[in-house]
């Protein structure tokens, strides 16, 4: 029960069940890291996504193929203005543009904060449908914080009557498009409606994780979706929350005895002493568990710190012989529990199996949550963080102003292959950037150091020139700097903007940018054909292990032909991917220069044979 030695990587939780493949999915997050999202489709592939050292692969071809196969099956809703700017530009970010939907809470003073996934898997042979629901406490980022996740899954049942317990989840999914900051596309709306309708008929209960006996979904912050996650009021309570406010802590502990609180030391230090009255024990992460923050920098880019420490949110309340565990996005704050858009999953079980003692008290030879903790020692007086909060308010005001300005990218082709990308805002729109705050912007596909420009409050447009077709983007990088009382705060984030005038085939331009010579295309072909290439981007004419390729010429042509014939005989579906690749590379001179010698001569016959098999 909540064993800290049980680690689950998000990509492992997203992997399809045996015999199934991803059909489509919806995710929600408060903050979003584009690099993390870039790697997410790897979870739905059949090849390994870890390198020899256990780290996430950065192989551009593996990422490219995972994106080509799966990214159009996903929609990710995130809080507007909370997309992290990548440290380095990457042309593959272009594949994410239609996947990301910036979202806002119904009241603009609140935030969109849920962290869930709803995934639909399909068995290609039996056509059976399997659903998986993930309720997380972490955002879609790469931070190494301590988090929690809960998973429910089950088959889609052929029944007329829905499961009443699933209505809150389905209603929440159906409501997501209405929260889109710039409106949702027809495709996004259709996906949400389709998955919401099916979610009502998924049998989660017969596949509940042990030792739980029942479940309930608790979406919060959307009008009409009213649930009571904290209906019980007098049972012993365990709360784990990185952010807390005094009013909520007092409310949660009222009428209870022996309750336990776990939070961040720096958060508890800000509270008045009376806020912790009534909590029998108060813990923070042990210093050797919390670890040091990891600074990151890239050249002249500003230093940033990856979040670390406690990020899990958990509410465990005992009532008689039973207990209810709530896990999800909501912190123990007034904003989270009364205003923000949040999501909690409730699981119920016998107290003897999942109660507070089962969580905090280790069995012989086992670790437990308490093994990560130490008693909290309050300071003599609450910490004064007035200036820090003022800087946060200034940065967030500038963030909101940039999001509300109605920016649009306008692309115009210049001489040759160069493009101009012009950033325009709605005429007359107020750019309410606070005084003393500076904002600079650049397209995220370009290096910030060479392309960044300051945003004048009165300028209607900003121009970026000499942009390649594969570098055109809908993502705008923003850098906000604020200074008060001798302290300075610098924050980077990205916005998703409409792109007007962009050329057709931008994804194909990205593909050609990654596969920019015949040797890379050859290796990618061998990867698509299942020829055992471990590193499709490696080498520059050196032998490829297991293929006999020694460079260009007749030997290369022979090996490609042999691989195509093997695929035709044993797995003709692989030839469909080759056909798609050749189409994306194009039939003009530029595309032909990238195609390995001899392939175009043999391909028409191979493809005709493949079509004959399909017929």
XYZ file of C-alpha atoms in Angstrom:
615
model
C 0.000 0.000 0.000
C 1.761 3.170 -1.220
C 5.118 1.421 -1.161
C 7.731 4.097 -1.960
C 9.945 1.445 -3.530
C 7.335 0.849 -6.228
C 8.222 3.306 -8.982
C 6.092 3.628 -12.118
C 7.225 5.789 -15.022
C 4.383 7.566 -16.822
C 5.229 5.875 -20.124
C 4.866 2.493 -18.436
C 1.383 3.446 -17.241
C 0.416 4.477 -20.776
C 1.555 1.286 -22.496
C -1.254 -0.709 -24.162
C -2.345 -4.046 -22.681
C -1.082 -7.191 -24.389
C -2.794 -7.627 -27.748
C -4.133 -4.066 -27.873
C -3.070 -0.839 -29.590
C -3.898 2.777 -28.825
C -6.998 3.959 -30.644
C -7.303 7.419 -29.104
C -6.778 9.255 -25.852
C -7.389 12.455 -23.895
C -5.071 13.889 -21.251
C -5.256 16.922 -18.982
C -2.483 18.773 -17.175
C -1.864 22.125 -15.531
C 1.663 22.661 -16.834
C 3.053 20.976 -19.926
C 6.588 20.248 -21.049
C 6.795 19.889 -24.839
C 9.805 17.574 -24.646
C 7.902 15.234 -22.318
C 4.861 15.325 -24.613
C 7.152 14.667 -27.566
C 8.205 11.376 -26.003
C 4.729 10.306 -24.849
C 3.778 8.537 -28.148
C 6.751 6.216 -27.558
C 4.610 4.523 -24.898
C 2.224 3.280 -27.566
C 4.888 1.710 -29.801
C 6.329 -1.766 -29.850
C 9.959 -0.707 -29.543
C 12.017 0.244 -26.514
C 11.918 3.869 -25.415
C 14.838 3.662 -22.982
C 18.480 3.831 -23.950
C 21.212 1.567 -22.604
C 21.508 3.721 -19.461
C 17.773 3.629 -18.732
C 17.193 7.240 -19.790
C 14.484 8.415 -22.187
C 15.642 8.017 -25.766
C 16.418 11.178 -27.700
C 16.753 9.357 -31.022
C 14.969 11.687 -33.470
C 13.900 8.892 -35.810
C 12.268 6.833 -33.067
C 10.473 9.965 -31.889
C 9.525 10.850 -35.455
C 7.952 7.491 -36.186
C 6.128 7.373 -32.835
C 4.704 10.828 -33.547
C 3.675 9.934 -37.099
C 1.785 6.889 -35.866
C 0.154 8.158 -32.698
C 0.124 11.911 -32.095
C -3.060 12.503 -34.100
C -4.807 10.043 -31.789
C -4.151 12.228 -28.733
C -5.561 15.472 -27.340
C -3.918 17.135 -24.336
C -5.664 19.997 -22.512
C -3.409 22.298 -20.448
C -3.711 25.603 -18.606
C -3.180 28.546 -20.951
C 0.251 30.132 -20.466
C 1.682 27.105 -18.646
C 3.560 25.388 -21.451
C 7.255 25.213 -20.596
C 9.644 26.571 -23.227
C 12.041 23.871 -24.443
C 15.716 24.492 -23.692
C 16.609 23.640 -27.291
C 14.536 24.036 -30.470
C 13.396 20.860 -32.180
C 11.610 20.640 -35.552
C 9.546 17.715 -34.211
C 7.583 20.139 -32.022
C 5.578 20.855 -35.175
C 3.901 17.466 -34.801
C 2.450 18.534 -31.428
C 0.608 21.642 -32.582
C -2.804 20.073 -33.188
C -2.453 17.829 -30.141
C -2.227 20.640 -27.550
C -5.325 22.608 -26.509
C -4.747 25.549 -24.166
C -7.569 25.675 -21.647
C -8.919 28.049 -19.003
C -11.170 27.677 -15.981
C -14.679 29.158 -16.305
C -13.591 32.060 -14.078
C -10.358 33.610 -15.435
C -9.098 34.204 -11.879
C -9.024 30.414 -11.321
C -6.931 27.763 -13.058
C -7.365 24.528 -14.984
C -5.461 22.024 -12.818
C -6.638 18.381 -13.394
C -4.128 15.642 -14.232
C -5.863 12.659 -15.811
C -5.645 10.392 -18.853
C -8.483 8.490 -20.493
C -7.195 6.022 -23.085
C -9.080 3.824 -25.538
C -7.270 0.670 -26.664
C -8.441 -1.574 -29.482
C -7.661 -5.229 -30.176
C -7.133 -5.275 -33.966
C -8.189 -8.926 -34.294
C -11.222 -9.204 -32.009
C -12.183 -5.467 -32.183
C -12.618 -5.545 -28.404
C -12.244 -2.146 -26.698
C -10.398 -1.650 -23.408
C -10.353 1.631 -21.476
C -7.776 2.890 -18.995
C -8.184 5.848 -16.638
C -5.157 7.381 -14.942
C -5.553 9.891 -12.116
C -2.231 11.571 -11.389
C -0.832 14.125 -8.991
C 1.898 15.147 -11.443
C 1.802 17.338 -14.514
C 3.009 16.264 -17.926
C 6.573 17.383 -17.194
C 9.902 15.743 -16.432
C 10.301 16.970 -12.850
C 11.570 14.356 -10.351
C 9.123 15.144 -7.532
C 7.469 12.522 -5.337
C 4.047 11.907 -6.889
C 1.182 9.438 -6.784
C -0.907 7.804 -9.491
C -3.983 5.609 -9.532
C -5.216 3.496 -12.440
C -8.597 2.028 -13.279
C -9.233 -0.035 -16.377
C -11.814 -2.305 -17.860
C -13.674 -3.392 -20.998
C -16.248 -1.375 -22.885
C -19.473 -3.295 -22.346
C -22.231 -3.823 -24.889
C -25.125 -2.570 -22.793
C -27.896 0.008 -23.090
C -27.763 1.240 -19.490
C -24.720 3.208 -18.361
C -22.865 2.665 -15.094
C -24.032 5.497 -12.834
C -20.612 5.718 -11.148
C -19.036 6.698 -14.477
C -21.260 9.702 -15.208
C -19.028 12.290 -13.458
C -15.992 11.189 -15.480
C -17.938 11.149 -18.747
C -19.498 14.560 -18.041
C -16.051 15.986 -17.308
C -14.582 14.659 -20.580
C -17.554 16.015 -22.522
C -17.120 19.465 -20.929
C -13.421 19.871 -21.792
C -13.838 21.392 -25.298
C -15.979 24.191 -23.863
C -12.987 25.279 -21.739
C -10.629 25.695 -24.714
C -9.012 29.157 -24.604
C -9.402 29.767 -28.357
C -12.204 27.300 -28.984
C -11.876 23.612 -29.815
C -11.735 22.153 -33.314
C -14.442 19.908 -34.694
C -12.113 16.928 -34.300
C -11.392 17.670 -30.637
C -15.094 18.052 -29.888
C -15.923 14.808 -31.669
C -13.224 12.896 -29.764
C -14.449 14.205 -26.415
C -18.087 13.382 -27.228
C -17.199 9.904 -28.493
C -15.016 8.946 -25.536
C -17.434 10.464 -23.011
C -20.295 8.388 -24.417
C -18.270 5.186 -24.209
C -16.811 5.944 -20.764
C -20.301 5.615 -19.308
C -20.321 1.924 -20.258
C -16.849 0.840 -19.134
C -16.748 -1.848 -16.446
C -14.138 -0.448 -14.066
C -15.505 -2.130 -10.937
C -14.683 -5.726 -11.852
C -11.022 -4.772 -12.358
C -10.406 -2.590 -9.292
C -6.888 -2.753 -7.842
C -6.598 -4.557 -4.531
C -7.620 -3.983 -1.769
C -10.233 -1.516 -2.987
C -13.899 -2.409 -3.276
C -15.497 0.608 -4.926
C -14.675 3.885 -6.660
C -16.095 7.347 -7.377
C -15.029 10.151 -9.714
C -14.951 13.726 -8.413
C -14.505 16.444 -11.051
C -14.479 19.908 -9.511
C -14.786 23.512 -10.673
C -17.109 23.054 -13.667
C -20.669 24.307 -13.409
C -23.170 21.480 -13.209
C -20.586 18.870 -12.143
C -21.160 18.781 -8.416
C -19.677 16.020 -6.299
C -18.909 15.656 -2.587
C -15.384 14.271 -2.174
C -15.254 15.349 1.501
C -18.771 14.439 2.610
C -17.564 12.503 5.679
C -16.508 14.921 8.436
C -15.491 13.147 11.662
C -13.096 10.324 10.802
C -9.381 10.209 11.473
C -7.656 11.846 8.489
C -4.340 11.736 6.651
C -3.631 14.609 4.265
C -0.639 14.747 1.919
C -0.433 18.048 0.040
C 2.531 20.142 -1.106
C 0.503 23.373 -0.923
C -1.830 24.231 1.951
C -3.811 27.156 3.326
C -4.767 27.669 6.947
C -8.529 27.786 6.356
C -8.604 24.414 4.566
C -6.340 22.725 7.117
C -8.620 23.875 9.914
C -11.664 22.644 8.022
C -10.207 19.220 7.209
C -9.139 18.487 10.770
C -12.308 19.764 12.457
C -14.000 17.045 14.520
C -11.193 14.523 14.055
C -8.639 12.995 16.420
C -5.231 11.548 15.638
C -5.037 13.148 12.179
C -1.772 13.413 10.247
C -0.530 16.068 7.817
C 2.340 15.789 5.302
C 3.439 18.871 3.362
C 6.454 20.891 2.240
C 8.561 22.517 4.915
C 8.713 25.859 3.087
C 4.913 25.860 2.747
C 4.299 25.093 6.421
C 6.803 27.778 7.444
C 4.484 30.434 5.958
C 1.493 29.427 8.109
C 0.470 30.980 11.405
C 1.088 28.579 14.275
C -2.644 28.177 14.942
C -3.161 26.638 11.492
C -1.615 23.350 12.618
C -3.639 23.089 15.795
C -5.637 19.863 15.832
C -3.157 17.867 13.749
C -1.631 15.204 15.965
C 1.430 14.714 13.745
C 2.897 16.937 11.037
C 5.564 15.612 8.676
C 7.769 16.825 5.845
C 9.979 14.863 3.489
C 13.263 13.831 5.048
C 16.149 15.953 3.795
C 17.991 12.961 2.320
C 14.845 11.997 0.383
C 13.957 15.462 -0.894
C 17.335 15.939 -2.568
C 18.902 18.960 -4.149
C 17.354 21.036 -6.888
C 18.894 20.409 -10.272
C 19.830 23.619 -12.111
C 19.589 23.550 -15.887
C 21.111 25.933 -18.363
C 21.822 26.101 -22.056
C 24.410 28.604 -23.190
C 23.120 32.061 -22.439
C 19.646 30.839 -21.474
C 18.533 31.776 -17.956
C 19.115 29.264 -15.225
C 16.018 27.384 -14.134
C 15.395 24.871 -11.386
C 13.477 21.659 -11.840
C 10.802 21.186 -9.182
C 11.689 18.573 -6.601
C 10.427 17.233 -3.295
C 6.810 16.495 -2.457
C 4.181 16.909 -5.163
C 1.720 14.127 -4.241
C -1.858 14.904 -3.162
C -3.686 12.386 -0.998
C -6.684 12.510 1.358
C -7.353 9.388 3.444
C -10.296 9.419 5.845
C -11.414 6.594 8.099
C -15.089 6.001 8.884
C -15.901 3.040 11.139
C -14.555 -0.166 9.569
C -14.015 1.494 6.202
C -11.842 4.198 4.702
C -11.867 6.397 1.615
C -8.738 7.394 -0.260
C -8.808 10.404 -2.568
C -5.923 10.961 -4.984
C -5.581 13.513 -7.771
C -4.752 17.104 -8.568
C -6.314 19.109 -5.725
C -4.055 20.643 -3.080
C -5.355 21.406 0.404
C -5.965 25.055 -0.484
C -9.034 27.194 -0.803
C -8.398 27.794 -4.503
C -8.124 24.078 -5.259
C -11.072 22.807 -3.252
C -13.474 25.694 -3.916
C -12.672 27.306 -7.274
C -10.170 25.635 -9.617
C -10.943 22.933 -12.156
C -9.586 19.791 -10.463
C -10.111 16.033 -10.490
C -9.987 13.500 -7.637
C -10.496 9.744 -7.740
C -12.008 8.144 -4.645
C -11.257 4.527 -3.760
C -12.894 2.775 -0.785
C -11.632 -0.212 1.157
C -11.594 -1.794 4.617
C -9.660 0.305 7.124
C -7.567 -2.681 8.137
C -6.203 -2.976 4.599
C -5.886 0.615 3.413
C -6.303 2.825 6.464
C -3.857 5.333 7.904
C -1.932 2.754 9.900
C -1.555 0.580 6.789
C -0.094 3.574 4.959
C 2.182 4.891 7.687
C 3.222 1.756 9.564
C 5.558 -0.572 7.672
C 5.213 -4.306 7.865
C 8.290 -6.332 8.684
C 10.903 -5.943 5.973
C 8.836 -3.447 3.967
C 9.129 0.274 3.341
C 6.254 2.678 3.893
C 5.392 6.315 3.426
C 6.613 7.175 6.914
C 10.090 5.924 6.000
C 10.392 8.984 3.724
C 9.337 11.494 6.390
C 10.580 13.449 9.356
C 8.716 15.439 11.997
C 8.136 19.076 11.097
C 9.800 21.675 13.308
C 8.121 25.081 12.925
C 10.194 28.282 12.838
C 9.963 30.848 15.611
C 7.936 33.137 13.314
C 6.260 32.627 9.914
C 8.532 33.243 6.934
C 8.089 36.614 5.199
C 7.638 35.888 1.484
C 5.939 39.165 0.570
C 8.416 40.139 -2.178
C 8.417 36.653 -3.653
C 4.639 36.662 -3.893
C 4.668 40.153 -5.398
C 7.050 38.992 -8.127
C 4.825 35.971 -8.765
C 1.828 38.274 -9.143
C 3.672 40.523 -11.621
C 4.871 37.605 -13.737
C 1.428 36.000 -13.754
C -0.181 39.326 -14.721
C 2.163 39.561 -17.716
C 1.436 35.923 -18.550
C -2.301 36.631 -18.527
C -1.812 39.770 -20.616
C 0.094 37.890 -23.303
C -2.556 35.158 -23.379
C -5.381 37.697 -23.680
C -3.816 39.856 -26.412
C -5.170 37.745 -29.282
C -1.813 37.101 -30.966
C -1.699 35.430 -34.383
C 1.216 34.181 -36.486
C 1.082 35.274 -40.143
C 3.447 33.429 -42.503
C 4.599 34.969 -45.800
C 6.973 33.288 -48.228
C 10.039 35.322 -49.090
C 12.745 34.739 -51.704
C 13.790 31.135 -52.271
C 12.783 28.785 -49.465
C 12.778 31.423 -46.699
C 9.633 32.530 -44.898
C 8.736 35.518 -42.757
C 6.778 34.807 -39.581
C 4.938 37.896 -38.396
C 3.438 38.104 -34.916
C 0.303 40.248 -34.877
C -2.209 41.055 -32.187
C -5.845 42.050 -32.509
C -6.049 45.764 -33.447
C -6.901 47.788 -30.402
C -6.366 44.861 -28.016
C -5.000 46.020 -24.697
C -1.580 44.602 -23.830
C -1.764 45.091 -20.072
C 1.828 44.263 -19.145
C 2.574 45.735 -15.688
C 5.027 48.614 -15.474
C 8.564 47.506 -14.782
C 7.971 44.113 -16.380
C 9.640 43.199 -19.681
C 8.431 40.533 -22.118
C 10.491 39.035 -24.941
C 9.283 36.500 -27.526
C 10.523 34.110 -30.238
C 9.227 31.062 -32.185
C 10.145 27.953 -30.175
C 11.566 26.250 -33.284
C 14.320 28.903 -33.388
C 17.104 29.466 -30.886
C 16.078 32.161 -28.434
C 19.544 33.719 -28.304
C 19.490 34.625 -32.000
C 15.794 35.366 -32.588
C 14.342 36.804 -29.364
C 12.662 40.236 -29.589
C 11.243 42.560 -26.967
C 7.466 43.129 -26.946
C 6.690 46.887 -27.016
C 3.366 47.705 -25.393
C 2.296 49.801 -28.386
C 3.652 47.716 -31.300
C 0.934 45.902 -33.313
C 3.368 43.357 -34.825
C 6.797 41.686 -34.497
C 8.656 40.147 -37.456
C 10.869 37.065 -37.623
C 12.661 36.609 -40.965
C 14.583 33.825 -42.728
C 12.441 31.088 -41.200
C 12.540 27.674 -42.884
C 9.330 25.854 -43.833
C 10.072 23.199 -41.212
C 10.561 25.942 -38.586
C 7.140 27.515 -39.006
C 5.249 26.907 -35.799
C 2.196 27.769 -33.729
C 4.218 27.821 -30.474
C 5.408 31.229 -29.254
C 8.141 31.311 -26.625
C 7.771 34.080 -24.026
C 10.220 35.323 -21.399
C 8.970 37.573 -18.599
C 11.316 39.392 -16.225
C 10.145 41.352 -13.184
C 12.138 43.188 -10.526
C 11.081 44.602 -7.180
C 13.026 45.688 -4.080
C 16.313 44.406 -5.416
C 15.019 40.938 -6.329
C 14.408 39.682 -9.844
C 12.307 36.858 -11.237
C 12.556 35.477 -14.760
C 10.018 33.016 -16.173
C 9.656 31.365 -19.548
C 6.497 29.870 -21.017
C 4.926 29.189 -24.417
C 1.578 30.017 -25.997
C -0.246 28.210 -28.817
C -1.274 30.660 -31.550
C -3.226 30.406 -34.815
C -1.003 30.271 -37.914
C -2.305 32.080 -41.003
C -0.743 31.603 -44.438
C 1.425 28.628 -43.620
C 2.216 26.232 -46.469
C 0.550 22.874 -46.897
C 2.701 19.918 -45.953
C 4.527 21.428 -42.970
C 4.840 17.996 -41.381
C 6.404 16.651 -44.549
C 8.899 19.531 -44.383
C 9.788 18.448 -40.839
C 10.244 14.872 -42.019
C 12.606 16.002 -44.768
C 14.502 18.133 -42.279
C 15.150 15.084 -40.056
C 15.760 12.610 -42.914
C 18.041 14.887 -44.886
C 20.200 12.336 -46.757
C 19.786 8.863 -48.360
C 21.728 7.076 -45.620
C 19.306 8.256 -42.935
C 16.347 7.320 -45.119
C 17.887 3.895 -45.710
C 18.286 3.266 -42.011
C 14.768 4.490 -41.349
C 13.474 2.079 -44.008
C 15.253 -0.797 -42.325
C 13.730 0.292 -39.031
C 10.221 0.357 -40.577
C 10.784 -3.047 -42.138
C 11.849 -4.621 -38.847
C 15.431 -5.260 -39.882
C 16.822 -4.905 -36.360
C 18.443 -1.484 -36.645
C 19.038 -0.334 -33.083
C 20.100 3.193 -34.053
C 18.357 4.382 -37.224
C 20.252 7.657 -37.127
C 23.699 6.204 -36.515
C 26.555 5.859 -38.974
C 27.663 7.595 -42.121
C 28.345 4.666 -44.410
C 29.771 2.276 -41.838
C 28.267 -1.217 -41.615
C 24.830 -1.546 -40.040
C 24.839 -4.529 -37.717
C 22.697 -7.405 -38.928
C 22.009 -6.010 -42.409
C 25.227 -6.252 -44.392
C 24.862 -2.665 -45.571
C 28.293 -1.263 -46.401
C 27.352 2.048 -48.010
C 25.848 3.048 -51.327
C 25.711 1.004 -54.499
C 24.600 -2.455 -55.566
C 25.040 -4.080 -52.139
C 22.759 -1.425 -50.602
C 20.155 -1.961 -53.349
C 20.231 -5.715 -52.822
C 19.669 -5.483 -49.069
C 16.746 -3.067 -49.433
C 15.112 -5.294 -52.044
C 15.610 -8.333 -49.843
C 14.003 -6.571 -46.865
C 11.056 -5.442 -48.983
C 10.485 -8.968 -50.246
C 10.639 -10.395 -46.723
C 8.058 -7.857 -45.576
C 5.841 -8.661 -48.575
C 5.924 -12.354 -47.711
C 5.624 -12.213 -43.927
C 4.292 -8.807 -42.813
C 2.882 -6.783 -45.748
C 1.434 -4.127 -43.412
C 4.982 -2.798 -43.003
C 4.965 -1.849 -46.675
C 2.114 0.572 -45.965
C 4.495 2.536 -43.747
C 7.132 2.552 -46.496
C 4.537 3.836 -48.966
C 3.562 6.608 -46.577
C 7.220 7.546 -46.057
C 7.889 7.817 -49.787
C 4.791 9.954 -50.238
C 5.886 12.285 -47.432
C 9.392 12.623 -48.873
C 7.804 13.804 -52.125
C 8.340 12.950 -55.791
C 10.177 16.155 -56.714
C 13.909 16.495 -57.171
C 14.435 17.320 -53.488
C 12.609 14.170 -52.381
C 14.348 11.952 -54.917
C 17.767 13.070 -53.695
C 16.933 11.617 -50.280
C 15.769 8.195 -51.494
C 18.382 5.381 -51.478
C 19.767 4.353 -54.860
C 17.639 1.811 -56.712
C 14.596 1.932 -54.448
C 12.403 3.845 -56.888
C 13.129 1.271 -59.610
C 11.890 -1.725 -57.571
C 9.203 -0.042 -55.490
C 6.358 0.106 -58.091
C 6.444 -3.684 -58.483
C 6.608 -4.274 -54.719
C 3.727 -1.886 -54.068
C 1.592 -3.431 -56.828
C 2.111 -6.833 -55.218
C 1.156 -5.433 -51.833
C -2.065 -3.949 -53.218
C -2.859 -7.290 -54.792
C -2.624 -8.965 -51.379
C -4.999 -6.393 -49.882
C -7.511 -6.884 -52.688
